Amino acid sequence: ISRSLGPALGAGVGLCFYMANSIGAAMYLMGTVEAWEIAMPNAQIFEVGNINNIRVTALILLAVCLVVVGGGIKYVVRLGTVFLFIVLFVILCMYLGCFIGPDHPGTQPSSYTVDIVSDSGAESTLTLTWGGLARAAEYFSQNWGPAWDEPQLAYPADTTTYSFISMMGLWFPANTGIMAGSNRSADLKNPSRDIPRGTLCAQLVTSFLYLSFIVIYGCVAPRASLLNDKFFASTAAWPLKEIVIYGVMASTIGAGLTSLVSGTRLLSAIATDKTLPILKVFAVPPGQEPRLALA
């Protein structure tokens, strides 16, 4: 943007993007902790559901991520490759679970239970159903239309009245990863070639994955199950639901590392343009790690 429309406009947009990456890293690590609470509820610093547990555990994760990013982008790339293969394997298990169906496939839906904690702290068990693709036409018809006011028990404390716009705001952070290549333009061998190709490829692949899961999940379970099971993606996975839980942890940690790398390089690039003299301390020569921007 700076090279096309001028440094002033580039700095304004870049600072907003820098803040978005910084906040995004925090959101990703909080998501890691939420998955960790489900995976290992007895291995928490505080009680599961306690906001301080999320804060403290996320801060510890952030400290580890800062050490990795501070060590250099080569370590982030290596870890990112490992996380990528983990996520691809988890996505395959999610697809297989939807096509294989419940443990007892047939015309009748399979039932399972989830633990529900009310906003007052009372615990209860809720029985839900899902039938797999054997009842795809029925479930697709039921789930096709919106139901913004439909009550849900997955998050009892959430009394927000949702709309299309609010759901768009909730969904948007999950779609910003396609900019990871452009955020690292200084580290690419041929940015003018790699950025368009990488961004368009990422857009096509992620759009296919997101849209296909939206349709498939709407075809394998009734609306009540999708609303009240906070982790239906793991419930429907094959062969074990824990695969998705740990996959979410790998995905969010990888996304958090990417956000930290992107944010530091954005701030360093803005400082290098000397549009805002107050930021000149964050400028670094080409090829060096912007560790001060990371701090």
Short mmCIF file of N, CA and C in Angstrom, two decimals, residues 18 28 34 50 54 59 66 78 113 119 122 146 172 232 239 272:
data_model
loop_
_atom_site.label_atom_id
_atom_site.label_comp_id
_atom_site.label_asym_id
_atom_site.label_seq_id
_atom_site.Cartn_x
_atom_site.Cartn_y
_atom_site.Cartn_z
N TYR A 18 -1.49 -3.71 12.20
CA TYR A 18 -0.60 -4.13 13.29
C TYR A 18 -1.40 -4.40 14.56
N TYR A 28 -6.20 -15.93 19.52
CA TYR A 28 -5.81 -17.29 19.17
C TYR A 28 -5.32 -18.06 20.39
N GLU A 34 -8.92 -22.54 25.81
CA GLU A 34 -10.26 -23.11 25.88
C GLU A 34 -10.26 -24.57 25.42
N ASN A 50 -12.90 -20.62 34.84
CA ASN A 50 -12.47 -19.41 35.55
C ASN A 50 -11.70 -18.53 34.57
N ILE A 54 -7.85 -18.78 32.01
CA ILE A 54 -7.57 -18.43 30.62
C ILE A 54 -6.49 -17.35 30.55
N LEU A 59 -1.08 -16.20 29.06
CA LEU A 59 0.14 -15.42 29.25
C LEU A 59 1.39 -16.31 29.20
N LEU A 66 6.70 -15.80 22.28
CA LEU A 66 7.63 -14.68 22.12
C LEU A 66 9.07 -15.17 22.01
N ARG A 78 9.44 -23.59 10.69
CA ARG A 78 9.54 -25.02 10.98
C ARG A 78 8.36 -25.50 11.82
N THR A 113 -24.44 -37.57 24.80
CA THR A 113 -24.69 -36.60 25.87
C THR A 113 -23.55 -35.59 25.94
N ASP A 119 -25.56 -20.59 33.77
CA ASP A 119 -24.92 -19.35 34.21
C ASP A 119 -24.85 -19.24 35.72
N ALA A 122 -24.81 -24.43 37.93
CA ALA A 122 -25.39 -25.76 38.06
C ALA A 122 -25.02 -26.62 36.85
N PRO A 146 -32.32 -19.02 8.72
CA PRO A 146 -31.71 -18.48 9.94
C PRO A 146 -32.63 -18.66 11.14
N PHE A 172 -15.28 -13.12 11.18
CA PHE A 172 -14.24 -12.47 10.38
C PHE A 172 -12.82 -12.83 10.80
N PHE A 232 -19.16 -29.47 18.37
CA PHE A 232 -19.73 -30.50 17.52
C PHE A 232 -18.70 -31.02 16.52
N PRO A 239 -11.46 -41.04 14.27
CA PRO A 239 -12.19 -42.00 15.10
C PRO A 239 -12.42 -41.51 16.53
N THR A 272 10.54 1.83 9.09
CA THR A 272 11.57 1.98 8.06
C THR A 272 11.20 3.06 7.05
#
